[in-house]
PDB file of C-alpha atoms and ligand atoms in Angstrom:
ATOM      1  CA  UNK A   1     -23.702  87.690 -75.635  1.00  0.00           C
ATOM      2  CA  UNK A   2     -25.004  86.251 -72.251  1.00  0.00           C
ATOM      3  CA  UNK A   3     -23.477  85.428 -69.181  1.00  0.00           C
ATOM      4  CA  UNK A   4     -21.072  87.748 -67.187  1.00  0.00           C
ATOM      5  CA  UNK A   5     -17.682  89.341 -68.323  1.00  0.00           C
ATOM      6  CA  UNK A   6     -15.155  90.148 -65.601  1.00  0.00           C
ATOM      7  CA  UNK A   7     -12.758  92.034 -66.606  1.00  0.00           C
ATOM      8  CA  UNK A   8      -9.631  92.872 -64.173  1.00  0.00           C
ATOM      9  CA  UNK A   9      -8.032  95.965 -64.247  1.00  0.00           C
ATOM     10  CA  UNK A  10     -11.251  98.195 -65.423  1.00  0.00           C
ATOM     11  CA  UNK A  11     -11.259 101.503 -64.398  1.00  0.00           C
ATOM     12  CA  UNK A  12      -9.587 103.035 -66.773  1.00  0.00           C
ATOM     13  CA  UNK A  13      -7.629 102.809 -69.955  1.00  0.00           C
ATOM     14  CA  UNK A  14      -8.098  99.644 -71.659  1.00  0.00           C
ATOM     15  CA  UNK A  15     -10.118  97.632 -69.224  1.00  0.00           C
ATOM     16  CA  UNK A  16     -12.403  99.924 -69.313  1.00  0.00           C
ATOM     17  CA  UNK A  17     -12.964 100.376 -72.817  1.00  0.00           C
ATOM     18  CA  UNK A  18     -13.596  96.140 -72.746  1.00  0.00           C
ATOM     19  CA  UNK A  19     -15.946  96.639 -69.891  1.00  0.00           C
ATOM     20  CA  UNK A  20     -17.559  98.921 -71.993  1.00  0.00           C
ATOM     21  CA  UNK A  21     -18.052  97.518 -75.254  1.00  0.00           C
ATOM     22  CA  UNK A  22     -18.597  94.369 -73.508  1.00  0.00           C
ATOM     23  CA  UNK A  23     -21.963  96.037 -71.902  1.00  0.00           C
ATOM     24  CA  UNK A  24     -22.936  97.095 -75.054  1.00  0.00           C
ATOM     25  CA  UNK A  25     -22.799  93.417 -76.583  1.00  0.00           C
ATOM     26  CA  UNK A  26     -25.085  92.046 -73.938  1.00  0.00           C
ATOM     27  CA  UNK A  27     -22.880  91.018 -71.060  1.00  0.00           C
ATOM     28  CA  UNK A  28     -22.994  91.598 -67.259  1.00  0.00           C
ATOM     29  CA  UNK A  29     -19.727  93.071 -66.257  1.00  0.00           C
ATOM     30  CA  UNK A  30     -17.790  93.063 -63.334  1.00  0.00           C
ATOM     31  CA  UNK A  31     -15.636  96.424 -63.525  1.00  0.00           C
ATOM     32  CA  UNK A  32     -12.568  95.082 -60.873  1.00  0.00           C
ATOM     33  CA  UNK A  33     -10.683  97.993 -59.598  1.00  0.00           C
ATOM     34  CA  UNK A  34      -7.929  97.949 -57.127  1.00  0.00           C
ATOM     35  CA  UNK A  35      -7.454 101.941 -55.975  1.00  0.00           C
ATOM     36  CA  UNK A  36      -9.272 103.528 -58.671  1.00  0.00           C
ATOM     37  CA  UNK A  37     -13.321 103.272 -56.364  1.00  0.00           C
ATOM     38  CA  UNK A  38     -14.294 106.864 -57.500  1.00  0.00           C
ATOM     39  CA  UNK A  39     -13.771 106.091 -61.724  1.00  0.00           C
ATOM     40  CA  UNK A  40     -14.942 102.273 -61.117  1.00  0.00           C
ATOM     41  CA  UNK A  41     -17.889 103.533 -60.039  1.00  0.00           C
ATOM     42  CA  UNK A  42     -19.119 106.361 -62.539  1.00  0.00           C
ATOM     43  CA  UNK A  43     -18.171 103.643 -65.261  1.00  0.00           C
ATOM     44  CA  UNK A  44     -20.744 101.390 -63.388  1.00  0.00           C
ATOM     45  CA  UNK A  45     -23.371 104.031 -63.351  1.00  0.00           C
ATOM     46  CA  UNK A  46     -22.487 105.010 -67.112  1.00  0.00           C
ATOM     47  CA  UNK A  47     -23.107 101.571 -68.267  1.00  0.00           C
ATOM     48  CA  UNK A  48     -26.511 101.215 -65.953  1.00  0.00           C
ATOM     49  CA  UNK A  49     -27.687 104.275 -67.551  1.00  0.00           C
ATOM     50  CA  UNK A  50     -26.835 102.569 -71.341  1.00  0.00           C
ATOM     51  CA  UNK A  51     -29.274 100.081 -70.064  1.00  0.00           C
ATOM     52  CA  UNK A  52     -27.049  97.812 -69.118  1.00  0.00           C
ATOM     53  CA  UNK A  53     -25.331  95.698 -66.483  1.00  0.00           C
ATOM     54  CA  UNK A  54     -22.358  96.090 -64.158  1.00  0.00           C
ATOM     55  CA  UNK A  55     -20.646  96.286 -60.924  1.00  0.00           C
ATOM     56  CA  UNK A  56     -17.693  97.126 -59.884  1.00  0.00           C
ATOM     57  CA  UNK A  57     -15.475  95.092 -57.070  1.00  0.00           C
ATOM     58  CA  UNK A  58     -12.459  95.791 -55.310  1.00  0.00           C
ATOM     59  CA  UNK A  59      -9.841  93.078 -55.808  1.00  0.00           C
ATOM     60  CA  UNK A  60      -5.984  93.733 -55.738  1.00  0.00           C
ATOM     61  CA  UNK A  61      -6.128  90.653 -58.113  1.00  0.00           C
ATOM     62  CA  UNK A  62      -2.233  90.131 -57.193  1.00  0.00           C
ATOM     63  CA  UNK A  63      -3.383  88.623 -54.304  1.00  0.00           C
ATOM     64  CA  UNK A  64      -4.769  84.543 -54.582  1.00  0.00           C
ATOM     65  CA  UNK A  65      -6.755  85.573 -51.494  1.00  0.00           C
ATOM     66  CA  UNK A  66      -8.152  88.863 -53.251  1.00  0.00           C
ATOM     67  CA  UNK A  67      -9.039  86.679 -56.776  1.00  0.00           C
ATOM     68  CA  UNK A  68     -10.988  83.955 -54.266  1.00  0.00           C
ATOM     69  CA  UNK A  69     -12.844  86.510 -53.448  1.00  0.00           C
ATOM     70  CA  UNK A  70     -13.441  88.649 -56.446  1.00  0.00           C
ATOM     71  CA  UNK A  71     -14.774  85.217 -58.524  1.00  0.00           C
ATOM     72  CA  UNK A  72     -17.323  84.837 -54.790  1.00  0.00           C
ATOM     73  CA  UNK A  73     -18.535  88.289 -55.343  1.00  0.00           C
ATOM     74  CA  UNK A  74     -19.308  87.571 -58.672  1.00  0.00           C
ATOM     75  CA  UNK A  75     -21.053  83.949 -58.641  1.00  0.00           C
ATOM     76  CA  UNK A  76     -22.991  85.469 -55.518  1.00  0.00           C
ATOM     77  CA  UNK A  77     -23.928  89.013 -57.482  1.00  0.00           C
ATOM     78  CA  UNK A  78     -24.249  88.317 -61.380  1.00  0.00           C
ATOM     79  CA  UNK A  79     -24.970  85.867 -63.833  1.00  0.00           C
ATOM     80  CA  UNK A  80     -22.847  82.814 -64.459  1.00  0.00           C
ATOM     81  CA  UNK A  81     -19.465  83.247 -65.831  1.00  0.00           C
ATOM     82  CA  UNK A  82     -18.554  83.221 -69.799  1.00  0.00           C
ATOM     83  CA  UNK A  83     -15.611  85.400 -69.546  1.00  0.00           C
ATOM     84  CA  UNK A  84     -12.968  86.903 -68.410  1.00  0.00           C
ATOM     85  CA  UNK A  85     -10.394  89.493 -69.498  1.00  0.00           C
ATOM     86  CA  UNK A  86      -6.743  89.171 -67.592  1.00  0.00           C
ATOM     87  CA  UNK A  87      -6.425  93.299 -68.391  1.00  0.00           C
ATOM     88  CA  UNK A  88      -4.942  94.511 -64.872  1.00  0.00           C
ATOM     89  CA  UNK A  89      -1.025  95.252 -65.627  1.00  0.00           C
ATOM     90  CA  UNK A  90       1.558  97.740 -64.901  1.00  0.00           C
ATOM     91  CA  UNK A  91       5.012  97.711 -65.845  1.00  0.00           C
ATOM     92  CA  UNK A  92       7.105  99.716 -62.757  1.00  0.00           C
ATOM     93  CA  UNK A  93       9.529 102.703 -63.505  1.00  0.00           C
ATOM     94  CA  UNK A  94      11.762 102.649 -66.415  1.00  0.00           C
ATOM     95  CA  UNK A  95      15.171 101.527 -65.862  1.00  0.00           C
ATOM     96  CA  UNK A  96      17.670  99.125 -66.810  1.00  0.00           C
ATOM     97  CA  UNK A  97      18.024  96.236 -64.993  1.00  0.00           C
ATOM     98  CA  UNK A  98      20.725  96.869 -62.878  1.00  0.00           C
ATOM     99  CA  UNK A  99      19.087  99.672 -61.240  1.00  0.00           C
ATOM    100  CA  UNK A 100      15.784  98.294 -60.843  1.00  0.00           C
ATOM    101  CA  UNK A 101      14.733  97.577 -57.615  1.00  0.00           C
ATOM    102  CA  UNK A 102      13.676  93.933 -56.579  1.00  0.00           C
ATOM    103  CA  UNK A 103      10.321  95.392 -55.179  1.00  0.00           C
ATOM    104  CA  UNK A 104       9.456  96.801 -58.431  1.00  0.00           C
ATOM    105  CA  UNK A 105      10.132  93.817 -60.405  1.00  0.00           C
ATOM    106  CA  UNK A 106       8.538  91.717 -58.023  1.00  0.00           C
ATOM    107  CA  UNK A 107       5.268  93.473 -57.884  1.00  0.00           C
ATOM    108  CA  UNK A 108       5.562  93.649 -61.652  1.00  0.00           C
ATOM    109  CA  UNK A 109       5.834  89.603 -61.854  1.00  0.00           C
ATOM    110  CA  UNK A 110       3.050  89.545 -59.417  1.00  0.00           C
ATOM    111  CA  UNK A 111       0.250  91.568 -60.875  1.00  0.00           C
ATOM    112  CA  UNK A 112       0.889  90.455 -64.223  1.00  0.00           C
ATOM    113  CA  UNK A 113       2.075  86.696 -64.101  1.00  0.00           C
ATOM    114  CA  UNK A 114       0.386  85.521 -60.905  1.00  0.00           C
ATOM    115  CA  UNK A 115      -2.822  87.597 -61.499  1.00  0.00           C
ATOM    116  CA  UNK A 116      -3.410  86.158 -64.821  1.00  0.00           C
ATOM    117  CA  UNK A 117      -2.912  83.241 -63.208  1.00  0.00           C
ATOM    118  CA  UNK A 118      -4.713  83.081 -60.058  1.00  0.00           C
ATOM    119  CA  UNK A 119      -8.012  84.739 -62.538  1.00  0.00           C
ATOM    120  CA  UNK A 120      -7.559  82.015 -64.812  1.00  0.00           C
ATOM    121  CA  UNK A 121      -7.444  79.334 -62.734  1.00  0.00           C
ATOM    122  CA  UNK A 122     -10.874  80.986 -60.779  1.00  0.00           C
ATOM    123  CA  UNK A 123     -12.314  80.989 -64.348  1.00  0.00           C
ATOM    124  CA  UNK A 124     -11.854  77.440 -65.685  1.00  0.00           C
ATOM    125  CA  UNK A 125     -12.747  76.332 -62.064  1.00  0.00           C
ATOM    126  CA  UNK A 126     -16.080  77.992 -63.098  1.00  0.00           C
ATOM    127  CA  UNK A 127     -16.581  77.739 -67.017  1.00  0.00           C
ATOM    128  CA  UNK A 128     -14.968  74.242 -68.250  1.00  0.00           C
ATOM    129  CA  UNK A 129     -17.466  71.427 -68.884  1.00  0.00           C
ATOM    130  CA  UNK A 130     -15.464  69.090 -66.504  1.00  0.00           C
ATOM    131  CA  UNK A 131     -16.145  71.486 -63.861  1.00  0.00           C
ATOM    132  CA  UNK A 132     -20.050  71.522 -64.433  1.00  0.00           C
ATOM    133  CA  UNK A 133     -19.696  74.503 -66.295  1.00  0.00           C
ATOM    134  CA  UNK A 134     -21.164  75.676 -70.140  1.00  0.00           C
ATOM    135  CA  UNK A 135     -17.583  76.864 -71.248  1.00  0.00           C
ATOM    136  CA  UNK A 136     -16.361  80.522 -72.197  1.00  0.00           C
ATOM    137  CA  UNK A 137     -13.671  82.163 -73.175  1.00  0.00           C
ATOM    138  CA  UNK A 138     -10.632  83.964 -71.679  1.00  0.00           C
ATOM    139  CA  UNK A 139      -8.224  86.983 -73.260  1.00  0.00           C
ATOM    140  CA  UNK A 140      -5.139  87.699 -71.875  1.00  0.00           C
ATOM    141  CA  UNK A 141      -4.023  91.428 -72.499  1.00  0.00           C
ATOM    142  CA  UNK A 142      -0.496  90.722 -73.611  1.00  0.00           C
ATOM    143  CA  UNK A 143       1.784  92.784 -74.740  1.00  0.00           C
ATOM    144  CA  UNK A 144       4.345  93.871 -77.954  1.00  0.00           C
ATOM    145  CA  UNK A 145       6.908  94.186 -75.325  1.00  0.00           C
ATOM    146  CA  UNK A 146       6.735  90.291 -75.061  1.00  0.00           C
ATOM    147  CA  UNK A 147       8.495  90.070 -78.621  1.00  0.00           C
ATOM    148  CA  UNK A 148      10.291  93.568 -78.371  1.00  0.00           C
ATOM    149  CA  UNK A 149      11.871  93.065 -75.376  1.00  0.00           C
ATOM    150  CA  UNK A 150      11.541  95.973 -73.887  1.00  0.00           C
ATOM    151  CA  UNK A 151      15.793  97.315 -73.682  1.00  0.00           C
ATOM    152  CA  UNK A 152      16.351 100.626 -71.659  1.00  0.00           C
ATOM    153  CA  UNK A 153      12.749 100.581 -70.283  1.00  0.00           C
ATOM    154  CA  UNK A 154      11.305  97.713 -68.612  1.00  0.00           C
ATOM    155  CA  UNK A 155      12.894  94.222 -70.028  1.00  0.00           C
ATOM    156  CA  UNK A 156      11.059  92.515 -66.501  1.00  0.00           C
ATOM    157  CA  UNK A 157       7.682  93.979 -67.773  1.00  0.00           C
ATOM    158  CA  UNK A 158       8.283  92.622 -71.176  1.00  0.00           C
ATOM    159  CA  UNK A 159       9.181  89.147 -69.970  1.00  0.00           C
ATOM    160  CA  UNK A 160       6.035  89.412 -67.843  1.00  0.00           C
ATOM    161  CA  UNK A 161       4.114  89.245 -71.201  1.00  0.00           C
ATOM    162  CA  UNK A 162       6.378  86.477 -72.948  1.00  0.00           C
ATOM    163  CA  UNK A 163       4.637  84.660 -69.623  1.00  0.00           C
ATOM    164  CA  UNK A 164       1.242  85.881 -70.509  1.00  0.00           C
ATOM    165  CA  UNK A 165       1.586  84.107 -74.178  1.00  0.00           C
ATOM    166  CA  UNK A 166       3.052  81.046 -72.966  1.00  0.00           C
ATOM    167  CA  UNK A 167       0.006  80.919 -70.249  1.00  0.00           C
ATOM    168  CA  UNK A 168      -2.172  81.440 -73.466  1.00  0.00           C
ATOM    169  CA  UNK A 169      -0.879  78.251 -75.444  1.00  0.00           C
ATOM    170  CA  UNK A 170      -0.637  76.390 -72.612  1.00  0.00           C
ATOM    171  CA  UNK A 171      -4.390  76.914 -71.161  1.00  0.00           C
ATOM    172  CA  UNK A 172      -6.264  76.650 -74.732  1.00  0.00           C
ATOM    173  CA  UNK A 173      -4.610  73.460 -75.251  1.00  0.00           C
ATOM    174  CA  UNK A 174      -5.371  72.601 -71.418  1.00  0.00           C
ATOM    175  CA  UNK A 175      -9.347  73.679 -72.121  1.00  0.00           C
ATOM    176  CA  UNK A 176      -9.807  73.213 -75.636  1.00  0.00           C
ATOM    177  CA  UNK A 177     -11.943  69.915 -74.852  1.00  0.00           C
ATOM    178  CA  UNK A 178     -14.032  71.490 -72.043  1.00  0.00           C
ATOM    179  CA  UNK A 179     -15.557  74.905 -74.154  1.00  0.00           C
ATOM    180  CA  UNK A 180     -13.316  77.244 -72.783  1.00  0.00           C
ATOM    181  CA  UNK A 181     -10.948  79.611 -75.522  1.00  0.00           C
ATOM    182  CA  UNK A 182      -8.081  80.926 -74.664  1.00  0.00           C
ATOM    183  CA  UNK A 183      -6.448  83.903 -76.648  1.00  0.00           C
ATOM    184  CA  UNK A 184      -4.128  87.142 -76.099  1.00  0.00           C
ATOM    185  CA  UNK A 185      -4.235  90.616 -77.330  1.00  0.00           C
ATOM    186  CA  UNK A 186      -0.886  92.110 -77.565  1.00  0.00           C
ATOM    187  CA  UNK A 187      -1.100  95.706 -77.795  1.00  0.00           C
ATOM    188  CA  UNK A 188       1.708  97.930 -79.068  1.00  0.00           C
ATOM    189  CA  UNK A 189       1.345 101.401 -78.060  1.00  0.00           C
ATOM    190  CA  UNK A 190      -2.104 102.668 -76.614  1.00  0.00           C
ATOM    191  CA  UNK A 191      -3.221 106.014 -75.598  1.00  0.00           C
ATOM    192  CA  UNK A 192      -3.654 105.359 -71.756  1.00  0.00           C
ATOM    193  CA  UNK A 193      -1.974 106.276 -68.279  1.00  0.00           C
ATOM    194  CA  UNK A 194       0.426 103.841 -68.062  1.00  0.00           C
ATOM    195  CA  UNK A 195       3.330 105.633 -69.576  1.00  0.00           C
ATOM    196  CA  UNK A 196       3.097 108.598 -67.598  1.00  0.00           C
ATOM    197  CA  UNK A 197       2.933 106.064 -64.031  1.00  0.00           C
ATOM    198  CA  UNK A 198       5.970 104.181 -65.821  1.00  0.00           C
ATOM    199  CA  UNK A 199       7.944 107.607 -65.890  1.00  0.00           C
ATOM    200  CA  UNK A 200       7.890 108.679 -69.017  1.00  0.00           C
ATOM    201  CA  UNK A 201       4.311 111.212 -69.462  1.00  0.00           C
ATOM    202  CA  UNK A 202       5.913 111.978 -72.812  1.00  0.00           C
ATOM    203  CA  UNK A 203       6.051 109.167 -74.029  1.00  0.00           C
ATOM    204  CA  UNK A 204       2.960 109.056 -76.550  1.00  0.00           C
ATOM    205  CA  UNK A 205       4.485 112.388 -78.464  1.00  0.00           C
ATOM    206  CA  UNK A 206       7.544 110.617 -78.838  1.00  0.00           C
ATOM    207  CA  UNK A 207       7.089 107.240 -79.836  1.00  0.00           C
ATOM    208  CA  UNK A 208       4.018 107.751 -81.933  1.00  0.00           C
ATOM    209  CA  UNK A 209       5.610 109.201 -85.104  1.00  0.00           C
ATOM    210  CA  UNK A 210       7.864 105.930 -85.279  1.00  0.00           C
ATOM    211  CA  UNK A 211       5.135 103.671 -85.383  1.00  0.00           C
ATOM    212  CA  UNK A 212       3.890 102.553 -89.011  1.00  0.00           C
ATOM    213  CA  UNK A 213       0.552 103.689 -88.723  1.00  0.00           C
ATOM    214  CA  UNK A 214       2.221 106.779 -87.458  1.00  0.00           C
ATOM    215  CA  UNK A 215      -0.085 107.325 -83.821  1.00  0.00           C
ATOM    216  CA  UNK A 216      -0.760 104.931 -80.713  1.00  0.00           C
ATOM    217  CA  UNK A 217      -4.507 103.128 -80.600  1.00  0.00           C
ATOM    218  CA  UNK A 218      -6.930 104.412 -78.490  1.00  0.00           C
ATOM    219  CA  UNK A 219      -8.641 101.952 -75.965  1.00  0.00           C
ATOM    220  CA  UNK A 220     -11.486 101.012 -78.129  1.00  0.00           C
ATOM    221  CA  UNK A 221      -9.290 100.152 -80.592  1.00  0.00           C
ATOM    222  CA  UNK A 222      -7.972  97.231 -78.599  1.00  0.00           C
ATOM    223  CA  UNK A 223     -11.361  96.585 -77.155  1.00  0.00           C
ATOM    224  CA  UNK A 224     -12.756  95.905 -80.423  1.00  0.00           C
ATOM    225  CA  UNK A 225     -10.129  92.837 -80.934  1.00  0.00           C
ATOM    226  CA  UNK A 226     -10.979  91.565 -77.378  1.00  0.00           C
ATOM    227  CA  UNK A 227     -14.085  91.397 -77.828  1.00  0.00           C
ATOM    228  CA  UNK A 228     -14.117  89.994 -81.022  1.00  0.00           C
ATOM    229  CA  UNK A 229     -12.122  86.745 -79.527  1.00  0.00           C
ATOM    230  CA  UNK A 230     -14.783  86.622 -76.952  1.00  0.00           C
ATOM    231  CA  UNK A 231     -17.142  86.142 -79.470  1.00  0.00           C
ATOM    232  CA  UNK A 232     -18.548  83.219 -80.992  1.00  0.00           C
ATOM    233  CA  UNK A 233     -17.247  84.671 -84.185  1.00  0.00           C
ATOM    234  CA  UNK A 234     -14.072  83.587 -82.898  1.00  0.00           C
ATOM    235  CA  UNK A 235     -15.641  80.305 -82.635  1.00  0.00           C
ATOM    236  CA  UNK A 236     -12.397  78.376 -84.308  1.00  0.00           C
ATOM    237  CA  UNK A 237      -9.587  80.560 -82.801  1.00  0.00           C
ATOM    238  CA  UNK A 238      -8.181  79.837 -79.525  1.00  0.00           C
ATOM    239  CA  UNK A 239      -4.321  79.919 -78.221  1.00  0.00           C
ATOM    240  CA  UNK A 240      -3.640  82.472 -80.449  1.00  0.00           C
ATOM    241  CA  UNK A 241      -1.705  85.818 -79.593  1.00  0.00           C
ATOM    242  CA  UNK A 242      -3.380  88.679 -81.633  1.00  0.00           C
ATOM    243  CA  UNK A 243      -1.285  91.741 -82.230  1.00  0.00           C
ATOM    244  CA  UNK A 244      -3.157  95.229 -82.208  1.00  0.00           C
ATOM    245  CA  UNK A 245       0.536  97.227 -82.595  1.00  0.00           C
ATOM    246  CA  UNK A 246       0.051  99.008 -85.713  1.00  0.00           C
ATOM    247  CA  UNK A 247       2.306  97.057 -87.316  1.00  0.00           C
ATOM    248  CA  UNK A 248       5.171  97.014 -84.995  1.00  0.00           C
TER     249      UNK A 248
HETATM  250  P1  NAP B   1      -3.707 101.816 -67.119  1.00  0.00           P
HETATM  251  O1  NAP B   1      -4.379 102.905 -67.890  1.00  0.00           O
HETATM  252  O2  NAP B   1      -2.561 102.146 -66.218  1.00  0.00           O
HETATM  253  O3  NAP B   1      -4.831 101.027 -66.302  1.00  0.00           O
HETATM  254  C1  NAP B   1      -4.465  99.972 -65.463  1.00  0.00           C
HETATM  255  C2  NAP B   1      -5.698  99.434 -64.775  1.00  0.00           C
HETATM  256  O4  NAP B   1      -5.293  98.344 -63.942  1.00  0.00           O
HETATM  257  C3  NAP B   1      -6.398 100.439 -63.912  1.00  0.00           C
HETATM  258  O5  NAP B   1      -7.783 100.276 -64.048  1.00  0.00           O
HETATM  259  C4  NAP B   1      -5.946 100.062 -62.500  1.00  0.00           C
HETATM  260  O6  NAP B   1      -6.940 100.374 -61.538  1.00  0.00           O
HETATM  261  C5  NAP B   1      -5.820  98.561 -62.633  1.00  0.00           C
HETATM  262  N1  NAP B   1      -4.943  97.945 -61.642  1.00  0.00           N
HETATM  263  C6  NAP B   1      -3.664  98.284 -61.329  1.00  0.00           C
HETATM  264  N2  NAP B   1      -3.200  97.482 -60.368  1.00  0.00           N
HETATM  265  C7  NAP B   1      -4.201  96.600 -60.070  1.00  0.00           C
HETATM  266  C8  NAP B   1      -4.318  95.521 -59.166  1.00  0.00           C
HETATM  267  N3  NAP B   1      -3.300  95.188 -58.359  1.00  0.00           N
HETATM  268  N4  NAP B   1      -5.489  94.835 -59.122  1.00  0.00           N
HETATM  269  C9  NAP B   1      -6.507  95.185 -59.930  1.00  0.00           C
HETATM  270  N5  NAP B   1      -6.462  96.197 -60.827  1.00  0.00           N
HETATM  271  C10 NAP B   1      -5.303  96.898 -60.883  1.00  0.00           C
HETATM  272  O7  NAP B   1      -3.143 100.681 -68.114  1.00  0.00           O
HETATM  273  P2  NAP B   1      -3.522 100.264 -69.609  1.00  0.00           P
HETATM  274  O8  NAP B   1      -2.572 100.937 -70.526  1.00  0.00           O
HETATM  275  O9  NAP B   1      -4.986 100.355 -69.842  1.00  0.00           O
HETATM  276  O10 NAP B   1      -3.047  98.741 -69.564  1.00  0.00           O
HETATM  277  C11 NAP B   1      -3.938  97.659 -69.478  1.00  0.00           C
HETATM  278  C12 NAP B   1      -3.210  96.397 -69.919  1.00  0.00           C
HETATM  279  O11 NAP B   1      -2.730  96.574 -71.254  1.00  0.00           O
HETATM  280  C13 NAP B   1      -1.976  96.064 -69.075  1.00  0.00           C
HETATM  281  O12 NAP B   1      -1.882  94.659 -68.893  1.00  0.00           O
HETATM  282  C14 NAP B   1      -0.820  96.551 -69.935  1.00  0.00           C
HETATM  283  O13 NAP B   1       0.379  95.867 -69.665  1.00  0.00           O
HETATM  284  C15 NAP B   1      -1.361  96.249 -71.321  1.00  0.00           C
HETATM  285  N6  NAP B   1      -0.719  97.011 -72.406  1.00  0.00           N
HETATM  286  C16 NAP B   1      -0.834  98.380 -72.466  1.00  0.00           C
HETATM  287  C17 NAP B   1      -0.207  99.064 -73.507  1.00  0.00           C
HETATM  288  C18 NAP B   1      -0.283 100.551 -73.629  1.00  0.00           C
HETATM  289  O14 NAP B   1       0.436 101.121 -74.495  1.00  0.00           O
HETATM  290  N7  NAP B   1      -1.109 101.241 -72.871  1.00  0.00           N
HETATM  291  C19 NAP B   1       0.524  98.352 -74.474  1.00  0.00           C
HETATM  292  C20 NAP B   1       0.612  96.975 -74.374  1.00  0.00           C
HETATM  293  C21 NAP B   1      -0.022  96.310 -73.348  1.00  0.00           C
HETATM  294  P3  NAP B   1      -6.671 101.011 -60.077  1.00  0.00           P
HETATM  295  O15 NAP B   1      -6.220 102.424 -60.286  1.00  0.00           O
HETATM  296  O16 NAP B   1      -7.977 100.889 -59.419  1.00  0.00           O
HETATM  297  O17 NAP B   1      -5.600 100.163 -59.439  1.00  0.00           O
END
């Protein structure tokens, strides 16, 4: 692969298992952090000494402003864009929804919703054909929440990702023409940090054994589907929401 891959979102967990894997298959890759400078980095330097290409840039990318200036950084510091990963996501404590607060489910709606959608839009400004661009291809990190719902934990965060796949549909069919794919990865249940900053740090011992495949993915297990969708091996597929949930 050629070109750069941003991917939001990449210090850790799953983003950075994309930015990863994404090195290795030949891209540049911007590693966007928001608080995380310190792991952003070493991933940077970790991927510079697999002899390949990265840097990492501060954008809270729930912020228009922020994304403006994240996709500037990037047309000023790497090559030209041929990807991007929407990854950056959180999904607030866990509570129902009469006693969560507005500022949680706001910032929720924010990061995940208008992030996506303020990246997107930077990245078909960029990559579509109409735009004097040679096309690429985008991956949304959805979620199984979107279909689950989400009851007694986070039903905001899972209607956050029934956004993300309607986003998906909508901007394939919107791009189709001009060479850019559009796709999502929902993941089920993923060995990462997020459950312990939702609340619940036990939540991997606990929900694991109920899954079919009886354990949660690791990140490169979800990075290997992203990928793959970036790819022109994906050549035919585009609007479509790929679950990576062990069969839930
Ligand atoms: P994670 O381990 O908590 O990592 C989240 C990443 O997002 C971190 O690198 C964090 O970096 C970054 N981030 C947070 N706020 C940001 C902001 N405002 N701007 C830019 N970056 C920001 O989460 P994860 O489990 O890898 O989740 C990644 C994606 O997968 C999310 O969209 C999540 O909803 C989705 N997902 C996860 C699971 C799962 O079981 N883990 C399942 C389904 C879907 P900083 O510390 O620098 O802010």
């Amino acid at each position: 692969m050629s070109g750069t891959l941003l991917v939001t979102g990449a210090s850790r967990g799953i983003g950075a298992a994309v930015a990863r894997l994404g090195a290795a298959r030949g891209y540049a890759v911007c590693v966007n952090y928001n608080a995380s400078a310190d792991i952003a980095e070493q991933l940077v330097q970790d991927i510079r000494a697999a002899g390949g290409q990265a840097l990492a840039v501060q954008a809270d990318v729930a912020r228009e402003d922020a994304v403006e200036r994240l996709f500037e950084t990037v047309d000023a510091e790497l090559p030209p864009l041929t990807g991007l990963v929407n990854n950056a996501g959180l999904s607030g404590l866990v509570n129902r929804i009469e006693d969560a607060p507005a500022e949680t489910i706001r910032h929720v709606m924010d990061l995940n919703v208008l992030g996506s959608i303020w990246c997107a839009r930077a990245a078909v400004r960029r990559m579509a054909r109409r735009h004097g661009g040679d096309g690429g291809a985008i991956v949304n990190i959805s979620s199984g929440a979107a279909t689950l719902g989400s009851p007694g934990e986070y039903v905001w965060y899972a209607a956050s990702k029934g956004a993300i796949d309607s986003l998906t549909v909508g901007l394939a069919r919107e791009n189709a023409g001009d060479g850019i794919r559009v796709n999502a990865v929902a993941p089920g249940f993923v060995n990462t940090e997020i459950h312990a900053a939702s609340g619940m740090p036990d939540r991997l011992e606990k929900i694991a054994p109920t899954m079919p495949i009886g354990r949660a993915a690791e990140p490169e297990e979800i990075a290997e589907a992203v990928l793959w969708l970036l790819s022109d091996a994906a050549s035919y597929t585009t609007g479509a929401v790929l679950r990576v949930a062990g069969g839930r």
